[in-house]
CSV table of C-alpha atoms in Angstrom, one decimal:
chain,number,residue,atom,x,y,z
A,1,MET,CA,8.4,-5.2,-37.1
A,2,SER,CA,8.4,-8.2,-39.4
A,3,TYR,CA,11.5,-10.2,-40.0
A,4,PHE,CA,12.3,-12.6,-42.9
A,5,PHE,CA,15.0,-15.3,-43.3
A,6,LYS,CA,16.8,-17.5,-45.8
A,7,ILE,CA,19.5,-20.1,-45.3
A,8,MET,CA,22.7,-19.6,-47.3
A,9,PRO,CA,25.4,-22.3,-47.7
A,10,SER,CA,28.9,-20.9,-47.2
A,11,PRO,CA,32.5,-22.0,-46.7
A,12,VAL,CA,31.9,-21.5,-42.9
A,13,GLY,CA,28.7,-23.6,-42.8
A,14,ASN,CA,25.0,-22.7,-43.4
A,15,LEU,CA,24.3,-19.0,-42.5
A,16,THR,CA,20.8,-17.8,-41.6
A,17,LEU,CA,20.3,-14.4,-43.1
A,18,ILE,CA,17.6,-12.3,-41.4
A,19,ALA,CA,16.2,-9.0,-42.7
A,20,SER,CA,13.5,-6.5,-41.9
A,21,ASP,CA,12.2,-4.0,-44.4
A,22,ASN,CA,14.8,-1.6,-42.9
A,23,GLY,CA,17.8,-3.7,-43.8
A,24,LEU,CA,19.9,-6.7,-42.7
A,25,ALA,CA,19.2,-7.6,-39.1
A,26,ALA,CA,21.3,-10.7,-38.6
A,27,VAL,CA,23.7,-13.2,-40.0
A,28,LEU,CA,23.6,-16.2,-37.8
A,29,TRP,CA,25.8,-19.3,-37.6
A,30,GLU,CA,24.8,-22.9,-38.3
A,31,ASN,CA,25.2,-23.9,-34.7
A,32,GLU,CA,24.1,-20.6,-33.3
A,33,ASN,CA,23.5,-20.3,-29.6
A,34,PRO,CA,19.9,-19.2,-29.4
A,35,LYS,CA,20.6,-17.0,-26.4
A,36,ARG,CA,23.4,-15.0,-28.1
A,37,VAL,CA,21.2,-12.8,-30.3
A,38,ARG,CA,17.7,-11.5,-29.6
A,39,GLN,CA,15.2,-13.7,-31.2
A,40,MET,CA,13.3,-12.1,-34.1
A,41,ALA,CA,10.8,-14.9,-35.1
A,42,PRO,CA,11.4,-14.5,-38.8
A,43,THR,CA,9.2,-15.9,-41.6
A,44,GLU,CA,11.0,-17.7,-44.4
A,45,ASP,CA,11.2,-15.6,-47.6
A,46,PRO,CA,14.1,-16.7,-49.9
A,47,ASP,CA,13.1,-13.9,-52.4
A,48,HIS,CA,13.2,-11.0,-50.0
A,49,PRO,CA,15.4,-8.3,-51.7
A,50,VAL,CA,17.6,-7.5,-48.7
A,51,LEU,CA,18.3,-11.3,-48.3
A,52,LEU,CA,19.1,-11.8,-52.0
A,53,GLU,CA,21.4,-8.8,-52.0
A,54,THR,CA,23.1,-10.0,-48.8
A,55,GLU,CA,23.6,-13.4,-50.2
A,56,ARG,CA,25.1,-12.0,-53.4
A,57,GLN,CA,27.5,-9.8,-51.5
A,58,LEU,CA,28.5,-12.6,-49.2
A,59,LYS,CA,29.2,-15.0,-52.1
A,60,GLU,CA,31.4,-12.3,-53.7
A,61,TYR,CA,33.2,-11.9,-50.3
A,62,PHE,CA,33.9,-15.6,-50.0
A,63,ALA,CA,35.1,-15.7,-53.6
A,64,GLY,CA,37.6,-13.0,-52.8
A,65,GLU,CA,35.8,-10.5,-55.0
A,66,ARG,CA,34.4,-8.1,-52.4
A,67,THR,CA,36.1,-6.1,-49.7
A,68,CYS,CA,33.2,-3.8,-48.6
A,69,PHE,CA,29.6,-4.5,-47.9
A,70,THR,CA,27.0,-2.0,-49.0
A,71,MET,CA,23.6,-3.2,-47.7
A,72,MET,CA,21.6,-1.3,-45.1
A,73,LEU,CA,22.0,-2.7,-41.6
A,74,ASP,CA,19.2,-2.8,-39.1
A,75,PHE,CA,21.0,-3.3,-35.7
A,76,VAL,CA,18.8,-4.1,-32.7
A,77,GLY,CA,20.5,-3.6,-29.4
A,78,THR,CA,21.4,-1.2,-26.6
A,79,PRO,CA,22.9,2.2,-27.5
A,80,PHE,CA,26.3,0.9,-26.2
A,81,GLN,CA,26.1,-2.3,-28.3
A,82,LYS,CA,25.2,-0.2,-31.3
A,83,LYS,CA,28.3,2.0,-30.7
A,84,VAL,CA,30.5,-1.1,-30.6
A,85,TRP,CA,28.9,-2.6,-33.7
A,86,GLN,CA,29.4,0.6,-35.6
A,87,ALA,CA,33.1,0.5,-34.6
A,88,LEU,CA,33.3,-3.0,-36.0
A,89,VAL,CA,31.9,-1.8,-39.3
A,90,ALA,CA,34.7,0.8,-39.4
A,91,ILE,CA,37.5,-1.7,-39.1
A,92,PRO,CA,39.1,-1.7,-42.6
A,93,PHE,CA,39.1,-4.9,-44.6
A,94,GLY,CA,42.1,-7.1,-43.9
A,95,GLU,CA,42.9,-5.4,-40.6
A,96,THR,CA,42.3,-6.3,-37.0
A,97,ARG,CA,41.7,-4.4,-33.8
A,98,SER,CA,42.0,-5.4,-30.1
A,99,TYR,CA,39.1,-5.1,-27.7
A,100,SER,CA,40.9,-2.2,-26.0
A,101,GLU,CA,41.4,-0.4,-29.3
A,102,ILE,CA,37.6,-0.7,-29.9
A,103,ALA,CA,36.9,0.6,-26.4
A,104,ARG,CA,39.2,3.6,-27.0
A,105,ALA,CA,37.6,4.2,-30.5
A,106,ILE,CA,34.1,4.5,-28.9
A,107,GLY,CA,35.2,6.8,-26.1
A,108,HIS,CA,35.1,4.2,-23.3
A,109,PRO,CA,38.7,3.1,-22.8
A,110,ALA,CA,38.0,1.3,-19.5
A,111,ALA,CA,35.1,-0.7,-21.0
A,112,VAL,CA,37.1,-3.5,-22.5
A,113,ARG,CA,35.0,-6.3,-21.0
A,114,ALA,CA,31.8,-4.6,-22.0
A,115,VAL,CA,33.1,-4.2,-25.5
A,116,GLY,CA,33.9,-7.9,-25.5
A,117,ALA,CA,30.4,-8.7,-24.4
A,118,ALA,CA,28.8,-6.4,-27.0
A,119,ASN,CA,31.1,-7.9,-29.7
A,120,GLY,CA,29.9,-11.4,-28.7
A,121,LYS,CA,26.3,-10.3,-29.1
A,122,ASN,CA,26.9,-8.8,-32.6
A,123,PRO,CA,23.9,-10.1,-34.6
A,124,ILE,CA,25.3,-9.3,-38.1
A,125,SER,CA,28.4,-11.5,-38.2
A,126,ILE,CA,30.8,-11.2,-41.1
A,127,ILE,CA,29.2,-8.0,-42.4
A,128,ALA,CA,29.8,-6.2,-39.0
A,129,PRO,CA,33.2,-7.9,-38.8
A,130,CYS,CA,33.5,-9.1,-35.2
A,131,HIS,CA,36.0,-11.7,-36.6
A,132,ARG,CA,38.5,-8.8,-37.0
A,133,VAL,CA,38.6,-8.3,-33.2
A,134,ILE,CA,41.5,-10.2,-31.6
A,135,GLY,CA,43.1,-10.4,-28.2
A,136,ALA,CA,45.6,-7.8,-27.1
A,137,ASN,CA,48.3,-10.4,-27.5
A,138,GLY,CA,47.4,-10.8,-31.2
A,139,LYS,CA,45.8,-14.2,-30.7
A,140,LEU,CA,42.3,-15.3,-31.9
A,141,THR,CA,39.8,-15.2,-29.1
A,142,GLY,CA,36.2,-16.5,-28.7
A,143,PHE,CA,34.0,-16.3,-31.7
A,144,ALA,CA,30.3,-17.3,-32.1
A,145,GLY,CA,31.1,-19.1,-35.4
A,146,GLY,CA,34.1,-20.9,-33.9
A,147,LEU,CA,37.8,-20.1,-34.1
A,148,GLU,CA,38.2,-22.2,-37.3
A,149,ALA,CA,35.6,-19.9,-39.0
A,150,LYS,CA,37.3,-16.8,-37.6
A,151,ALA,CA,40.6,-18.0,-38.9
A,152,LEU,CA,39.1,-18.7,-42.3
A,153,LEU,CA,37.5,-15.3,-42.6
A,154,LEU,CA,40.8,-13.6,-41.7
A,155,LYS,CA,42.6,-15.8,-44.2
A,156,ILE,CA,40.2,-14.8,-47.0
A,157,GLU,CA,40.8,-11.2,-46.2
A,158,ALA,CA,44.6,-11.6,-45.9
A,159,MET,CA,44.7,-13.3,-49.3
A,160,LYS,CA,42.7,-10.6,-51.0
A,161,GLN,CA,44.8,-7.9,-49.2
A,162,SER,CA,48.0,-9.4,-50.4
A,163,GLN,CA,46.6,-9.6,-54.0
A,164,GLN,CA,45.8,-5.9,-53.8
A,165,ASP,CA,49.3,-5.0,-52.5
A,166,PHE,CA,50.8,-6.4,-55.7
A,167,THR,CA,48.3,-5.1,-58.3
A,168,LEU,CA,50.0,-3.0,-60.9
A,169,VAL,CA,48.0,-0.2,-62.4
């Protein structure tokens, strides 16, 4: 499988977007820990259609104009990790879930720590919204992009959510 990348500036730092011909494979942070996500050895291709579409949708998200991502995702991981990552995608925009809620949602209520580990290995940050997973006490917990980035992403979503709450039709 061939992988391609481009760098995208964003309000949370430069993001490395990685795609295969099957879809988006990763959104990595500027100061990414190289051991967090399986290495894909991508080739730079700033004109790859999946990367261009991902960049367009992320720019709309950061501008408060997008609440749902529509690109194809190409998750690479264990079956358990993929279950967790699919559960992340199912968290509605502007909402949060605890690790235990995710564990229950995937049918493994006792696997809270394993859910946390899988969440930490999520290769498609922001799009598969691991930033929407918080501690059982409601506090922000570890995040590959840093807690400041997590807080900013949640703030973007909360601002858009409150705008939608007051939109008159």
